[in-house]
Amino acid sequence: MEKHLIALDLDGTLLTDDKKISERNKQAIQKARQEGHIVAIATGRPHRASIDYYNEMDLDTPMVNFNGALIHHPNNSMWDSIHSPMSIRTARKIVHTCKELGVKNVLAEVRDDVFLDRYDEELLEIFHTSGTPITIGDIQHHLNEDPTSILIHPHPEQVPDLRKHLDDQHAELIDHRKWGAPWHVIEVVRTGLNKAVGLHKIAHYYHIPQERIIAFGDEDNDLEMLKYAGVGVAMDNAISELKDVSDYTTESNEGDGIAVFLENYLKLSSKAI
């Protein structure tokens, strides 16, 4: 079979609900790689919160982080990385709005440096900040360079109004996506960035045509990626909007959905391992 590029979202897709890679998924990915296919991670997470999974699968490919705001190769500093932060001016306006609305917290990231508006142990655990340079305190005071992304942690009932405000006031400058439950986090990046942008760059690097890209996802930050891929696969636990644009629906993240699809679609040999 001709070589495919397999793009994997992490949360709600590759990872189980307890944030593990199942043994069946791991074996299917290993089989696919042994048969010549390329596997890459495409996630809204920062590098620091995805590199352990990258290493667990023993990958040696570029990775898409921050929903396309950072496209880089963890093992090759000479690879043509792209870092596309939003302007500090826009970031400060968004943070100001968040403070006026009284959201729970705001976190800004510059690559892997973290700026947190108010100390919150739960939030620090969610965003995998152990061992990460972190500045806690008024973001408007401490953030002095263009951030890769802003993560807003609102009260659940604030999400619709906050997203409407971002559309009304900043649509030309930023894009925003909502993380799935239980976090209800809104991630903001510079406009025009999404996972499909990163996928296009990686596919071009490996000379893989669009029709041989397989992409898996479950949330609204996967919409562009699944539309772009020649083979867009929504998890059974995916939002309905994603299933509507996908070519296939597979089992859930708890049901080894990635392995189920790859074993059938790529006709993976049981002798590969």
JSON list of C-alpha atoms in Angstrom, two decimals, residues 86-103 105-108 117-118 138-141 143 150-152 158 162 165-166 169-170 188:
[
{"chain": "A", "resi": 86, "resn": "MET", "atom": "CA", "xyz": [-0.57, 36.72, 18.08]},
{"chain": "A", "resi": 87, "resn": "SER", "atom": "CA", "xyz": [0.31, 40.34, 18.77]},
{"chain": "A", "resi": 88, "resn": "ILE", "atom": "CA", "xyz": [0.82, 41.42, 22.37]},
{"chain": "A", "resi": 89, "resn": "ARG", "atom": "CA", "xyz": [-1.62, 44.28, 21.77]},
{"chain": "A", "resi": 90, "resn": "THR", "atom": "CA", "xyz": [-4.44, 41.91, 20.83]},
{"chain": "A", "resi": 91, "resn": "ALA", "atom": "CA", "xyz": [-3.56, 39.59, 23.70]},
{"chain": "A", "resi": 92, "resn": "ARG", "atom": "CA", "xyz": [-3.82, 42.40, 26.24]},
{"chain": "A", "resi": 93, "resn": "LYS", "atom": "CA", "xyz": [-7.24, 43.43, 24.91]},
{"chain": "A", "resi": 94, "resn": "ILE", "atom": "CA", "xyz": [-8.49, 39.87, 25.27]},
{"chain": "A", "resi": 95, "resn": "VAL", "atom": "CA", "xyz": [-7.10, 39.56, 28.79]},
{"chain": "A", "resi": 96, "resn": "HIS", "atom": "CA", "xyz": [-8.75, 42.89, 29.70]},
{"chain": "A", "resi": 97, "resn": "THR", "atom": "CA", "xyz": [-12.12, 41.58, 28.46]},
{"chain": "A", "resi": 98, "resn": "CYS", "atom": "CA", "xyz": [-11.68, 38.37, 30.47]},
{"chain": "A", "resi": 99, "resn": "LYS", "atom": "CA", "xyz": [-11.04, 40.35, 33.63]},
{"chain": "A", "resi": 100, "resn": "GLU", "atom": "CA", "xyz": [-14.10, 42.50, 33.02]},
{"chain": "A", "resi": 101, "resn": "LEU", "atom": "CA", "xyz": [-16.25, 39.39, 32.58]},
{"chain": "A", "resi": 102, "resn": "GLY", "atom": "CA", "xyz": [-14.83, 37.78, 35.70]},
{"chain": "A", "resi": 103, "resn": "VAL", "atom": "CA", "xyz": [-13.62, 34.51, 34.21]},
{"chain": "A", "resi": 105, "resn": "ASN", "atom": "CA", "xyz": [-8.48, 32.46, 35.11]},
{"chain": "A", "resi": 106, "resn": "VAL", "atom": "CA", "xyz": [-6.36, 33.29, 32.07]},
{"chain": "A", "resi": 107, "resn": "LEU", "atom": "CA", "xyz": [-3.15, 31.61, 30.98]},
{"chain": "A", "resi": 108, "resn": "ALA", "atom": "CA", "xyz": [-0.81, 32.85, 28.24]},
{"chain": "A", "resi": 117, "resn": "ASP", "atom": "CA", "xyz": [-3.03, 35.41, 36.01]},
{"chain": "A", "resi": 118, "resn": "ARG", "atom": "CA", "xyz": [-3.95, 33.81, 39.35]},
{"chain": "A", "resi": 138, "resn": "ASP", "atom": "CA", "xyz": [-1.17, 39.98, 36.60]},
{"chain": "A", "resi": 139, "resn": "ILE", "atom": "CA", "xyz": [-0.68, 38.87, 32.97]},
{"chain": "A", "resi": 140, "resn": "GLN", "atom": "CA", "xyz": [-1.17, 42.40, 31.69]},
{"chain": "A", "resi": 141, "resn": "HIS", "atom": "CA", "xyz": [1.91, 43.38, 33.69]},
{"chain": "A", "resi": 143, "resn": "LEU", "atom": "CA", "xyz": [3.46, 39.37, 29.57]},
{"chain": "A", "resi": 150, "resn": "ILE", "atom": "CA", "xyz": [-4.09, 32.41, 25.31]},
{"chain": "A", "resi": 151, "resn": "LEU", "atom": "CA", "xyz": [-6.10, 29.89, 27.30]},
{"chain": "A", "resi": 152, "resn": "ILE", "atom": "CA", "xyz": [-9.23, 31.21, 29.00]},
{"chain": "A", "resi": 158, "resn": "GLN", "atom": "CA", "xyz": [-19.84, 32.32, 30.28]},
{"chain": "A", "resi": 162, "resn": "LEU", "atom": "CA", "xyz": [-17.32, 35.08, 25.65]},
{"chain": "A", "resi": 165, "resn": "HIS", "atom": "CA", "xyz": [-17.45, 38.71, 22.09]},
{"chain": "A", "resi": 166, "resn": "LEU", "atom": "CA", "xyz": [-14.25, 37.25, 20.61]},
{"chain": "A", "resi": 169, "resn": "GLN", "atom": "CA", "xyz": [-14.37, 42.27, 18.55]},
{"chain": "A", "resi": 170, "resn": "HIS", "atom": "CA", "xyz": [-11.39, 40.27, 17.30]},
{"chain": "A", "resi": 188, "resn": "VAL", "atom": "CA", "xyz": [-7.13, 31.63, 21.32]}
]
